[in-house]
XYZ file of C-alpha atoms in Angstrom:
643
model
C -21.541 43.355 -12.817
C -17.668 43.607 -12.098
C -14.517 41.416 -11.279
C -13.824 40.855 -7.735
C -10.271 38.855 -6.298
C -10.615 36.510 -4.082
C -7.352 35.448 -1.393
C -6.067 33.658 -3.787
C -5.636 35.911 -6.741
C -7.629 34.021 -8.943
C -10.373 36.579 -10.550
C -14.131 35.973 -11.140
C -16.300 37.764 -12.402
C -19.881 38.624 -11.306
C -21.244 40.529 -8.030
C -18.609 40.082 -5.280
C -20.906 39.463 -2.497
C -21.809 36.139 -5.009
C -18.366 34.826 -4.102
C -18.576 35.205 -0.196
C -18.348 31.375 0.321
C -14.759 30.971 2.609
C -13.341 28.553 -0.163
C -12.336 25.921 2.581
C -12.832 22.513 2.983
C -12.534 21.197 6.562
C -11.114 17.796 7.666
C -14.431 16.277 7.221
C -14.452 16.836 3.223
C -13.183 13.536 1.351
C -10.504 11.375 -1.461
C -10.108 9.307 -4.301
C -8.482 9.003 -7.717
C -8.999 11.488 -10.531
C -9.894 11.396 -14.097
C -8.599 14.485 -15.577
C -10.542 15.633 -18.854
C -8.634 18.046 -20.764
C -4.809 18.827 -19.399
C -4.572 22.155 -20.900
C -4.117 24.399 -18.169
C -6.876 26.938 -17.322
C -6.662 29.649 -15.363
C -9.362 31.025 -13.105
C -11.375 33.902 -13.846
C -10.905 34.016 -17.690
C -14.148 34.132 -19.324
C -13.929 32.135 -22.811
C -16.585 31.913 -25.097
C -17.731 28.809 -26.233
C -18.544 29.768 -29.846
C -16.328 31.287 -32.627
C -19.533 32.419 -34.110
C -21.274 34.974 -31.249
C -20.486 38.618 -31.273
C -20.463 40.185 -27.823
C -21.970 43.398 -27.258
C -22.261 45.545 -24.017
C -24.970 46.253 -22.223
C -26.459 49.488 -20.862
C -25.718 48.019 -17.222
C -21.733 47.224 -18.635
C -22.785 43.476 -18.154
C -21.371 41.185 -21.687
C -24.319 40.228 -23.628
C -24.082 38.124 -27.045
C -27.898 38.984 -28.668
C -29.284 39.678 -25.566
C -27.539 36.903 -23.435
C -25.482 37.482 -20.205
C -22.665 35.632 -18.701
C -24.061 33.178 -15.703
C -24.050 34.661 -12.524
C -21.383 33.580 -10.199
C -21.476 29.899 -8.709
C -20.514 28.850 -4.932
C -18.773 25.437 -4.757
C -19.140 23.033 -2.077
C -17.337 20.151 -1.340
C -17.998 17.206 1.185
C -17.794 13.250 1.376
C -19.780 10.747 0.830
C -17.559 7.121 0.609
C -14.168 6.371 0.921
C -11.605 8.729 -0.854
C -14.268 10.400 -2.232
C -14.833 13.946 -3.171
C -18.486 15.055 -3.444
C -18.892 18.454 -5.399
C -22.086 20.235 -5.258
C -23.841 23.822 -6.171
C -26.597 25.783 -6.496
C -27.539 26.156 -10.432
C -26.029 29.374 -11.218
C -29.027 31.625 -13.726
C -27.890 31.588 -17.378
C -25.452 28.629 -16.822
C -25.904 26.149 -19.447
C -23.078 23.542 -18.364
C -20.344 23.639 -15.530
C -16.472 22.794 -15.560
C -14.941 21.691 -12.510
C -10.938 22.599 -12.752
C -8.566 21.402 -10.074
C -4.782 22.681 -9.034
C -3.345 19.234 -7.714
C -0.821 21.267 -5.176
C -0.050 24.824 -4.880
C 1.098 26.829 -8.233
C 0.125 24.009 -9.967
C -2.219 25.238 -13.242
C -5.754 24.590 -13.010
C -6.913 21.666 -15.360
C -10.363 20.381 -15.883
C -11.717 17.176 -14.061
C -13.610 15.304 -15.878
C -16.271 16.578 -18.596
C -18.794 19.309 -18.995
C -21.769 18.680 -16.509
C -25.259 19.653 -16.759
C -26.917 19.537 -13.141
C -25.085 20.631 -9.892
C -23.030 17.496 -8.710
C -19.818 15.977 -9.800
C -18.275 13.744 -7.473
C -14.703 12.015 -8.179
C -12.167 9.922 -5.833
C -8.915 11.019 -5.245
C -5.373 10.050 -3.722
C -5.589 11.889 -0.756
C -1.796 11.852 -0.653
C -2.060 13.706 -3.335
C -4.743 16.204 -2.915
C -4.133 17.532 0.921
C -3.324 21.050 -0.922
C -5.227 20.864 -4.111
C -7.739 23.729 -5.034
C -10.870 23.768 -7.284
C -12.936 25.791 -8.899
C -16.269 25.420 -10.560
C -16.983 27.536 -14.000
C -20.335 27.945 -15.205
C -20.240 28.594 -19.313
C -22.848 29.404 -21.548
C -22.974 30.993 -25.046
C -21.078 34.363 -23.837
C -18.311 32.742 -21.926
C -17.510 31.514 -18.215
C -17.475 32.556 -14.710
C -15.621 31.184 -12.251
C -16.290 30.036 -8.006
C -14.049 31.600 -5.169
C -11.483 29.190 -4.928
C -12.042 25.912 -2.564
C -8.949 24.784 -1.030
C -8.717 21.467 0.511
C -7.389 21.843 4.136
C -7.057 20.189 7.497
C -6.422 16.426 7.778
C -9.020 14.701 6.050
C -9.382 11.774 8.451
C -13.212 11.697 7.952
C -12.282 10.809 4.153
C -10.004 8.062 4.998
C -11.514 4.892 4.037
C -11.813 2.391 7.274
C -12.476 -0.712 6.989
C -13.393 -3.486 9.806
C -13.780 -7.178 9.589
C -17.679 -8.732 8.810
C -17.006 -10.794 12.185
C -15.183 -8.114 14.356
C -14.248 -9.761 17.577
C -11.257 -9.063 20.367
C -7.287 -10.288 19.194
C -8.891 -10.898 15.731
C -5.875 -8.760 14.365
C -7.372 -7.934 11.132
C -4.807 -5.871 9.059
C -1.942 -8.574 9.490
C -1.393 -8.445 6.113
C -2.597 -6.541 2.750
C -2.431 -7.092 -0.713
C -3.816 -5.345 -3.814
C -4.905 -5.414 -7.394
C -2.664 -3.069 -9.493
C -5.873 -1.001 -10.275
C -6.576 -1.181 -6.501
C -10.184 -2.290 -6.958
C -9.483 -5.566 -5.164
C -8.214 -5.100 -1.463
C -6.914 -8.696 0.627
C -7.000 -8.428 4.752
C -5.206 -11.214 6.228
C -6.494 -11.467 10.128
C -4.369 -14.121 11.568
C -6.159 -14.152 14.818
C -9.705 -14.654 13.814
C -10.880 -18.292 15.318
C -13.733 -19.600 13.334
C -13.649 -22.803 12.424
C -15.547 -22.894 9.005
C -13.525 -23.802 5.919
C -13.272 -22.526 2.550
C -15.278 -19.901 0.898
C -18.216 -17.789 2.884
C -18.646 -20.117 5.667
C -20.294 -19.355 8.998
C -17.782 -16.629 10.507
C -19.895 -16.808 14.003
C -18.458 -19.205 16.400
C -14.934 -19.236 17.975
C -14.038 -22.522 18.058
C -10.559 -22.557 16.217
C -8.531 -19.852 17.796
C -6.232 -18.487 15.856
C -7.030 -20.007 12.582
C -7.062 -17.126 11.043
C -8.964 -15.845 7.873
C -8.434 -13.174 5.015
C -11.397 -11.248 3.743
C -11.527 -9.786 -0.166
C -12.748 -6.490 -0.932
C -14.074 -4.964 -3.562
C -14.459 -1.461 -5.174
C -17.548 -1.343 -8.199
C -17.978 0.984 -10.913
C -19.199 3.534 -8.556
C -16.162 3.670 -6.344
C -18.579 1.989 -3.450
C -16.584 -0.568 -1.493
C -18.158 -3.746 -0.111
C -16.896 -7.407 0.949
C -16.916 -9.630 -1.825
C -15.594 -13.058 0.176
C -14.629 -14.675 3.525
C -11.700 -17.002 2.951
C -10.666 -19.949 5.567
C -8.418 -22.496 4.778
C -9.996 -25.742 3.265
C -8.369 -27.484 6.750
C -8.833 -25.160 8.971
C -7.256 -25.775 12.739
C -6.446 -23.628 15.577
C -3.063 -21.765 15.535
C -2.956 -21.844 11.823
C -2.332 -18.018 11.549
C -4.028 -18.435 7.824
C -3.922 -14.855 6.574
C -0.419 -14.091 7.764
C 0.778 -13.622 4.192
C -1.454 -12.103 1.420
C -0.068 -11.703 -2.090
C -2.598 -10.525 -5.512
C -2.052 -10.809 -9.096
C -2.207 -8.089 -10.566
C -5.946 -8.234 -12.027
C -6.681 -9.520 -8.587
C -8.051 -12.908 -10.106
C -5.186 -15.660 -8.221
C -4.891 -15.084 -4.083
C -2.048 -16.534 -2.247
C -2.486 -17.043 1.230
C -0.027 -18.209 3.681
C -0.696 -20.008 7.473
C 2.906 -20.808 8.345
C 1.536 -22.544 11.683
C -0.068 -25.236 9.826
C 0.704 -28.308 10.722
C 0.254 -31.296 8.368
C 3.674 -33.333 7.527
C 2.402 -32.968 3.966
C 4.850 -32.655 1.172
C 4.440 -30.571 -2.439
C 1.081 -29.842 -4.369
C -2.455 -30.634 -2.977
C -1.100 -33.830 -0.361
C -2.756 -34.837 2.592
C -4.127 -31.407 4.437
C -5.416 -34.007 7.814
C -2.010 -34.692 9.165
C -0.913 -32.834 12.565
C 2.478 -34.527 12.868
C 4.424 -31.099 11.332
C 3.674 -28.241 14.036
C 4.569 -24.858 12.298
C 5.722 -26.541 8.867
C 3.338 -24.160 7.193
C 1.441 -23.977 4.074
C -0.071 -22.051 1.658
C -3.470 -22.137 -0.403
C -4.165 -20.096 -3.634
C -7.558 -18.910 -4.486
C -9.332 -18.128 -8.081
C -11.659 -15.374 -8.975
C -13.982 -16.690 -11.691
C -16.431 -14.102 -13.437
C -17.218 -11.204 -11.026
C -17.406 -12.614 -7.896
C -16.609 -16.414 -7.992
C -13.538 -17.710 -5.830
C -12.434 -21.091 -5.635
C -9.035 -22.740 -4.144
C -7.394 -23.970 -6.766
C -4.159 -25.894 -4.873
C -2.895 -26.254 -1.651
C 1.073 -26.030 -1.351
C 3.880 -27.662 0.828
C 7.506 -27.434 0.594
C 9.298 -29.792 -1.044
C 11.288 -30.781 2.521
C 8.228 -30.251 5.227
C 9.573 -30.232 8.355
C 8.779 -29.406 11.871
C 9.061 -25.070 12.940
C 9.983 -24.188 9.011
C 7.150 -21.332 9.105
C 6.716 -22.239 4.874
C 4.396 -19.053 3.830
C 5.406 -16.375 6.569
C 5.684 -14.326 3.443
C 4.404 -15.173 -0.209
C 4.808 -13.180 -3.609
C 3.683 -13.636 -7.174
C 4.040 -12.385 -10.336
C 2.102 -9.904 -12.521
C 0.286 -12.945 -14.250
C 0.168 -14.993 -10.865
C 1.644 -17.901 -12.741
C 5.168 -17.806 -10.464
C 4.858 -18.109 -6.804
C 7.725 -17.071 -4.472
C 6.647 -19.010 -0.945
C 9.270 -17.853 2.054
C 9.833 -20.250 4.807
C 12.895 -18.244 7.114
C 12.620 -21.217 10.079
C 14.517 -23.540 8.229
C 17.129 -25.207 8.780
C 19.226 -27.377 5.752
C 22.775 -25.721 5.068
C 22.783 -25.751 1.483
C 23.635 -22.542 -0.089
C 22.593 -21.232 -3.053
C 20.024 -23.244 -5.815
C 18.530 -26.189 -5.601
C 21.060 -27.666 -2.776
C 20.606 -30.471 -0.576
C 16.918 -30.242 1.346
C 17.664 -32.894 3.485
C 19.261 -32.078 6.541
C 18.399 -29.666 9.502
C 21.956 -28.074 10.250
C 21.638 -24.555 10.469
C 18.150 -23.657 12.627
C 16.285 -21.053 11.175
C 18.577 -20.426 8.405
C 15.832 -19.839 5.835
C 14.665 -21.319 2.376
C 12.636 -19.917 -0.109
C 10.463 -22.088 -2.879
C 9.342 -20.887 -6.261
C 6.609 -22.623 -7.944
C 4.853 -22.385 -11.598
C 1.493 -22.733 -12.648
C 1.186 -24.397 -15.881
C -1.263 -22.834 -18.864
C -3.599 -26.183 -17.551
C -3.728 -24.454 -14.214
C -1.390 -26.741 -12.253
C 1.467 -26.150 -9.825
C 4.741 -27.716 -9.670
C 8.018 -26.650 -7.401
C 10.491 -24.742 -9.807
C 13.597 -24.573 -7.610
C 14.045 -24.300 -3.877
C 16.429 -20.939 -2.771
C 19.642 -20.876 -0.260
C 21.474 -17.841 0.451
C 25.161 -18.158 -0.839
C 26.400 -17.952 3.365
C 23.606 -20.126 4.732
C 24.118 -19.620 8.544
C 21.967 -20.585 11.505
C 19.841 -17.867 12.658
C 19.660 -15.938 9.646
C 16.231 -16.028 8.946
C 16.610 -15.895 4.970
C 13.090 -15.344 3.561
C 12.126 -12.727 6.334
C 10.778 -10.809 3.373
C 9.791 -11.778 -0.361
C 9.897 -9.377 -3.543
C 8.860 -9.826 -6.804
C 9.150 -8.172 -10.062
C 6.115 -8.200 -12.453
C 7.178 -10.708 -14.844
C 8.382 -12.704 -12.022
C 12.157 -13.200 -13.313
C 13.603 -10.985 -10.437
C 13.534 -11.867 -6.470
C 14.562 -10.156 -3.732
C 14.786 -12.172 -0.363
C 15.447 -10.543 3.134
C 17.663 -12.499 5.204
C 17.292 -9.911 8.514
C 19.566 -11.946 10.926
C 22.458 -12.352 8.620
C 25.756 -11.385 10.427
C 27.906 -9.743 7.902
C 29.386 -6.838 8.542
C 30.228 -6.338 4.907
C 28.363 -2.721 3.190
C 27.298 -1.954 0.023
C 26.794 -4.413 -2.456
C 28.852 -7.975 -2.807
C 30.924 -7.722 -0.159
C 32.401 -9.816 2.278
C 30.116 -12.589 3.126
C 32.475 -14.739 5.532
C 32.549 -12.393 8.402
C 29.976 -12.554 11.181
C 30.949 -8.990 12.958
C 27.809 -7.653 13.266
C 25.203 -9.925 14.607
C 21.743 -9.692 12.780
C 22.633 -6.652 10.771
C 20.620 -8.208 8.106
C 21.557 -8.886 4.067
C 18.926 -8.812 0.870
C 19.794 -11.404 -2.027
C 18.656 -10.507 -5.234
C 17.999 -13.637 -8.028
C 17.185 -13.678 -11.362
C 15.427 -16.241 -13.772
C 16.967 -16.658 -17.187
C 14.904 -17.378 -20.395
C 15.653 -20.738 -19.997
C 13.953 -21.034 -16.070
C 17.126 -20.969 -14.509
C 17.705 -19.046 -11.352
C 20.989 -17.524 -10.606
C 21.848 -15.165 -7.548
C 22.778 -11.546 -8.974
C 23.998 -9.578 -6.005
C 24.427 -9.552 -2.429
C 23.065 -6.572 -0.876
C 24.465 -4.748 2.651
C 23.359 -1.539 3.899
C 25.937 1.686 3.321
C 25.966 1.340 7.351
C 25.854 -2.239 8.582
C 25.396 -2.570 12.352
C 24.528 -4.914 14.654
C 20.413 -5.564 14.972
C 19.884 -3.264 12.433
C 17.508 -5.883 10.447
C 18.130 -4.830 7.181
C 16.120 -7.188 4.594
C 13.298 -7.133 7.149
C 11.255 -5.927 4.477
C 12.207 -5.209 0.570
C 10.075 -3.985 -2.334
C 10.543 -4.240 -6.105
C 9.814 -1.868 -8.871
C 7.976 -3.719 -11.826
C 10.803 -3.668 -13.452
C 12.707 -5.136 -10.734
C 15.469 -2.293 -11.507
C 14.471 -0.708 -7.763
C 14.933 -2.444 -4.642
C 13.773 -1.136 -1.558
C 15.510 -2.612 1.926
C 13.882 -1.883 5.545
C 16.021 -1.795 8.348
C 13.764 -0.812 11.438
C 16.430 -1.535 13.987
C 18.868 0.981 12.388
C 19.737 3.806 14.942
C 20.085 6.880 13.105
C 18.776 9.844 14.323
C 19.681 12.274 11.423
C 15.912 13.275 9.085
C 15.491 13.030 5.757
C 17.494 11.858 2.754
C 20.626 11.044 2.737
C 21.696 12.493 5.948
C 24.818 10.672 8.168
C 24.218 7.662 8.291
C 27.083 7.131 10.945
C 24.940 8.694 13.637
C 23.497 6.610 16.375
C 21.789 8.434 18.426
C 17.934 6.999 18.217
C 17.944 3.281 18.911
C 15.851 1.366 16.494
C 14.679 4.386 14.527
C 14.936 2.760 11.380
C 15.796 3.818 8.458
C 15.029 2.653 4.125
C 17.756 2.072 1.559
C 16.645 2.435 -2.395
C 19.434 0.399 -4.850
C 19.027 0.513 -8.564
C 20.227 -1.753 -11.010
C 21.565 -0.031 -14.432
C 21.787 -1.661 -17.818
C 24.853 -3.882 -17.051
C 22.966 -5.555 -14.040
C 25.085 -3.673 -11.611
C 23.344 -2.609 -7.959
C 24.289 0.238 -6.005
C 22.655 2.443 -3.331
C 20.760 5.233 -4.663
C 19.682 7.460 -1.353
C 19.454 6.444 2.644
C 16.287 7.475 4.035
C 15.023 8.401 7.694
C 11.874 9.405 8.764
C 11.396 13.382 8.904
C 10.500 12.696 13.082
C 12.984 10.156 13.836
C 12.869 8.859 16.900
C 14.084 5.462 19.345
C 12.069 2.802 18.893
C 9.840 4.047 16.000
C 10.874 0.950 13.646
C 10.990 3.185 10.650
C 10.747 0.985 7.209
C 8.388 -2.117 8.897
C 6.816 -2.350 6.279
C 7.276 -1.015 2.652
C 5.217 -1.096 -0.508
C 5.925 0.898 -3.842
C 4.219 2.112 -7.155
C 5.153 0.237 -10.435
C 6.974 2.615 -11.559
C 9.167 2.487 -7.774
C 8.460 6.040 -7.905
C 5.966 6.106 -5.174
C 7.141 4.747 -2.122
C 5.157 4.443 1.050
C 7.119 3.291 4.784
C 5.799 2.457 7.735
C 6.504 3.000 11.286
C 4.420 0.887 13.593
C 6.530 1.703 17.022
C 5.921 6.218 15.677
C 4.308 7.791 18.855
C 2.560 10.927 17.300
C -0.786 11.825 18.168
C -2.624 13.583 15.170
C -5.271 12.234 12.731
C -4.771 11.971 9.294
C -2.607 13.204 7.102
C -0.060 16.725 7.171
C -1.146 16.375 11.074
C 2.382 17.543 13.476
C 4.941 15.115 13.925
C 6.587 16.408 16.516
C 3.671 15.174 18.801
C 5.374 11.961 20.909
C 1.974 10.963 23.174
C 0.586 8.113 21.535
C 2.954 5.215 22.212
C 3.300 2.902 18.974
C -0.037 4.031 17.544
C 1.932 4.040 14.283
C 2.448 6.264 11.385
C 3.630 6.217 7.432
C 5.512 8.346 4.937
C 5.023 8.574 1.255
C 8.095 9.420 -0.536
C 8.410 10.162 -4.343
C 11.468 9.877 -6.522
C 11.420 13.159 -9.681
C 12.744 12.636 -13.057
C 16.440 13.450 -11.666
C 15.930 10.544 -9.412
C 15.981 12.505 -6.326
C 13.779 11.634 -3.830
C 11.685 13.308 -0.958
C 9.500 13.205 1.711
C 5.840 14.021 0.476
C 3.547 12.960 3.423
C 3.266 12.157 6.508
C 0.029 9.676 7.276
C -1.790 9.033 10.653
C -4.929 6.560 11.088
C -8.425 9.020 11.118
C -8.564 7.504 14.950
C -4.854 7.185 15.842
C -4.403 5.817 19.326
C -1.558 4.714 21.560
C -0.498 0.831 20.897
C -2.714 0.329 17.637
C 0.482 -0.419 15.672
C -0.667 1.565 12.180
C 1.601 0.307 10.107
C 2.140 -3.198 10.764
C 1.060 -4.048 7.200
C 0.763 -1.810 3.978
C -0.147 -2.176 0.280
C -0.455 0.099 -2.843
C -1.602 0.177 -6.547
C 0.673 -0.004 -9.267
C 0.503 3.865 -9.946
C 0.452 4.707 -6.369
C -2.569 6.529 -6.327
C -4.265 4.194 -3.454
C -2.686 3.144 -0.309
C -4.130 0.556 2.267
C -2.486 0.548 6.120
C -2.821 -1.873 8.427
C -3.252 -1.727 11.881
C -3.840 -4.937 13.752
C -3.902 -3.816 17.347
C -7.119 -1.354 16.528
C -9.793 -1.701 19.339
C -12.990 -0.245 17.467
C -15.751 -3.496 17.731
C -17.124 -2.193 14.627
C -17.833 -3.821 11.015
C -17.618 -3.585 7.863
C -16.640 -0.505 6.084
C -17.382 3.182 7.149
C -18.283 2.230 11.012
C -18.025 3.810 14.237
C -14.189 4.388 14.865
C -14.361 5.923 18.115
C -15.234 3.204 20.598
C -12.555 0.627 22.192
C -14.726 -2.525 22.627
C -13.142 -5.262 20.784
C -9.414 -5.153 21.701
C -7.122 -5.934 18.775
C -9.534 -6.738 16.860
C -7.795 -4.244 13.803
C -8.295 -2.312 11.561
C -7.497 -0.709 7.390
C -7.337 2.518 6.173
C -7.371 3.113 2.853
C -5.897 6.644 1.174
């Protein structure tokens, strides 16, 4: 026996022709996330004896031999799928192998590390971030007394899209729009859909999704992932007053064990006012409300209050976007269509002066599990039009907000500025609160992009760090044309592009911008930064772009494809230990068409390691999870994909 090289330069040894296997995995091979047994780094081909008490000897044929006992003989990896994110690892028993090792090299000159424990048998099978793993390698060493041998090298290549995890509605029917919105669980094990077009007219938990006869209701439709990384619907949820043109399932928010579910319908209609009043009125078209859920045990939901705003009025949208805390216990509730002119906390509700200036509500839930209004939000330049509350952030413990005003005027930059001016019409402003030991709220900073224009729509969307000490601002109307990070951000040469802006706070509780980001493809009309979501630690940061016209599958595919009208595409972004940030991948949908708007919605765990994409103009009339992607027979019906 010898030591052969494979094209890697990792060494193995046994026969060479043992080792023939290509060492590729195709775009059909699958993801997940990975438990990582020992960290010491390994590195392929060493052989290492397993005990300190064996004396090696050589044989007449030059194999090693420890009292008559040869290395294994070389084993040949293989790697497929078999559920969603999911890496399947098989091979042949190699003779003389008394227990395997799989080691994996996350991304390229990365050192091999184990996965996972020793394994007797031939099968390991693990889930992975498949953001993460596009370029890892493995390879499998089979140890006995004498040492190890290692595999040729398996890298992972292509796109993946047959790994992506896709996920349909139990009651997929045309303009359902399933994939509205997304929420969840920080270990990612509990996944929300909001589907704000589905029309059944059942009520409340697991009722009769079959008939049509509320349109638009809307529902939302909880996910679960076991101990066996199998996926499988755990719970239909309707509203417990359900009526047509509700658009239930607009907003999603989780806790972060997944146990409390907030779920906005900001087309509800009932002239209601505060906690759990009277759901049967219709005299308040589009006041809006919001309804949050309980998971008891393991599979056990119940709604546990049904919320107004404190002022219901007519068009106020209450629960176009929702947030909670951590501990679910503090509920941010946005309403952006209306319309009193207070500024700033807990002004006068009472009057409808300024149309669609915005409000946002923050309630508490009490140790006895009961709600109460904690203080109702104004921007500090309430103005009509201004549409404060477009977007909703939370940090974990719930004492930092970030609102989205994306029609604000200002065309103040940076941070506190100018708010008086109204030169640049809907450039869009972010207001940043905080909540004192005491449960008072103050507002902390005024936030303008480096580059205010007009229609930019900064504030459109925002994310928060756990922490709250990142903020992350989407301006998809922003017109720069310049990839990257921190390119000019003067140039406006691709119309409603879009573009990101990251702000930290420092010790002192002062903002400022940290980096300007743009797509690495920008184009017009792409809407860059729709929709954002982040890791806990705001390290991981994945954008959408629901107008993005390429036409590849899955993820690393070419983005300088421009066929596929708005089927949509994301970008996952990490930040290093200098705080420097970059551009890490570039996602597609596993069945990427033109006008499927990937994108519109997004979601991720706290350590960033699973992603979920929505894309609500889908046409597959498939259901449930792991269905038949490539037919068109239920219209925007919509779809998930989870990474």
């Amino acid at each position: 026996m010898g030591t052969t090289e494979d094209s890697t330069g990792a060494t193995s040894t046994g026969a060479a022709d043992s080792s023939s296997s290509s060492g590729v995995v195709d775009s059909t091979m699958g993801p997940g996330e990975t438990s990582v047994g020992s960290t010491d780094s390994i590195t392929p081909g060493d052989s290492t004896s397993s005990s300190s008490d064996t004396t090696a000897s050589t044989s007449d044929s030059g194999e090693t031999t420890t009292g008559g006992v040869e290395l294994p003989d070389v084993p040949v990896l293989v790697l497929g799928h078999s559920q969603v994110k999911q890496f399947d690892f098989s091979w042949a028993l190699a003779s003389g192998a008394e227990y395997y090792q799989l080691l994996e090299s996350a991304t390229p000159g990365e050192p091999y590390v184990q996965v996972g424990a020793d394994v007797v048998g031939g099968a390991l099978s693990i889930t992975q971030p498949l953001h993460f793993r596009l370029e890892a390698s493995y390879v499998l060493r089979a140890c006995n007394a004498v040492g190890c041998v290692d595999s040729a090298t398996v890298d992972v290549v292509g796109t993946l899209a047959a790994a992506i995890g896709y996920f349909k509605a139990s009651n997929t029917d045309p303009s359902d729009l399933f994939g509205t919105s997304l929420a969840l669980s920080d270990d990612g094990s509990t996944l929300v859909v909001g589907a704000t077009g589905e029309s059944s007219n059942a009520t409340g938990l697991d009722g009769v999704q079959a008939n049509n006869a509320a349109t638009n209701s809307g529902a939302a439709y909880v996910f679960v992932r076991d101990a066996l990384d199998e996926w499988s619907l755990q719970t239909y949820v309707k509203a417990s007053n359900t009526n047509a043109n509700d658009a239930f399932g607009t907003s999603v928010a989780l806790s972060a064990d997944g146990n409390t579910l907030i779920v906005g319908a900001p087309y509800e209609a009932s002239s209601a006012t505060g906690i759990g009043g009277n759901q049967a009125s219709n005299a308040a078209q589009a006041s809006g409300a919001v309804y949050v859920f309980v998971r008891t045990g393991t599979d056990n939901w119940a709604q546990q209050a049904y919320i107004k705003a404190s002022n219901t009025n007519f068009g106020d949208i209450f629960g176009y976007r929702v947030a909670v805390s951590d501990s679910g216990d503090t509920l941010a509730v946005a309403a952006y269509g209306e319309s009193s002119n207070a500024t700033g906390i807990n002004g006068n509700q009472a009057n409808n002066a300024a149309f669609g200036a915005g409000a946002v509500y923050v309630f508490e839930r009490s140790p006895m599990n009961t709600w109460s209004q904690q203080v109702y939000l104004k921007a500090s330049n309430t103005a009509s039009g201004d549409g404060f509350g477009s977007s909703l952030a939370l940090a974990g413990d719930g004492n930092t907000l970030a609102v989205g005003a994306f029609g604000e005027d200002s065309l103040a930059t940076g941070v506190d500025g100018d708010q008086a001016d109204n030169g640049a019409t809907q450039a869009g402003a972010v207001y940043v609160f905080l909540r004192d030991a005491g449960n008072t709220w103050s507002q902390e900073a005024y936030v303008k992009a480096s580059n205010s224009g007009a229609q930019d729509y900064f504030g459109w969307s925002v994310a928060l760090s756990a922490d709250g000490s990142t903020l992350f601002v989407g301006a998809y109307g922003e017109d720069g044309g310049v990839a990257g990070i921190d390119g000019d951000d003067t140039d406006d040469s691709a119309p409603d592009a879009g573009a990101v802006y990251v702000l930290m706070r420092d010790g002192t509780g002062v903002w400022a911008q940290q980096a300007y980001v743009k797509a690495s493809n920008p184009n017009a009309q792409d809407f860059f930064g729709w929709g954002l979501a982040t890791s806990g630690s705001g390290s991981v940061l994945a954008v959408t772009a629901y107008g993005e016209a390429g036409a590849t599958f899955g993820l690393g595919g070419d983005e300088t494809s421009n066929t596929a009208t708005q089927a949509g595409s994301a970008y996952v972004l990490v930040r290093d230990a200098a705080d420097q940030w970059s551009q890490h991948r570039y996602l597609k949908a596993s069945n990427a068409a033109a006008t499927d708007a990937f994108g519109w919605s997004v979601a991720a765990s706290d350590d960033g390691n699973i992603l979920a994409f929505g894309s609500q103009n889908e046409d597959s009339n498939a259901v449930g999870i792991g269905g038949n992607q490539g037919n068109n027979g239920a219209a925007s019906s919509g779809a998930v994909y989870v990474y």
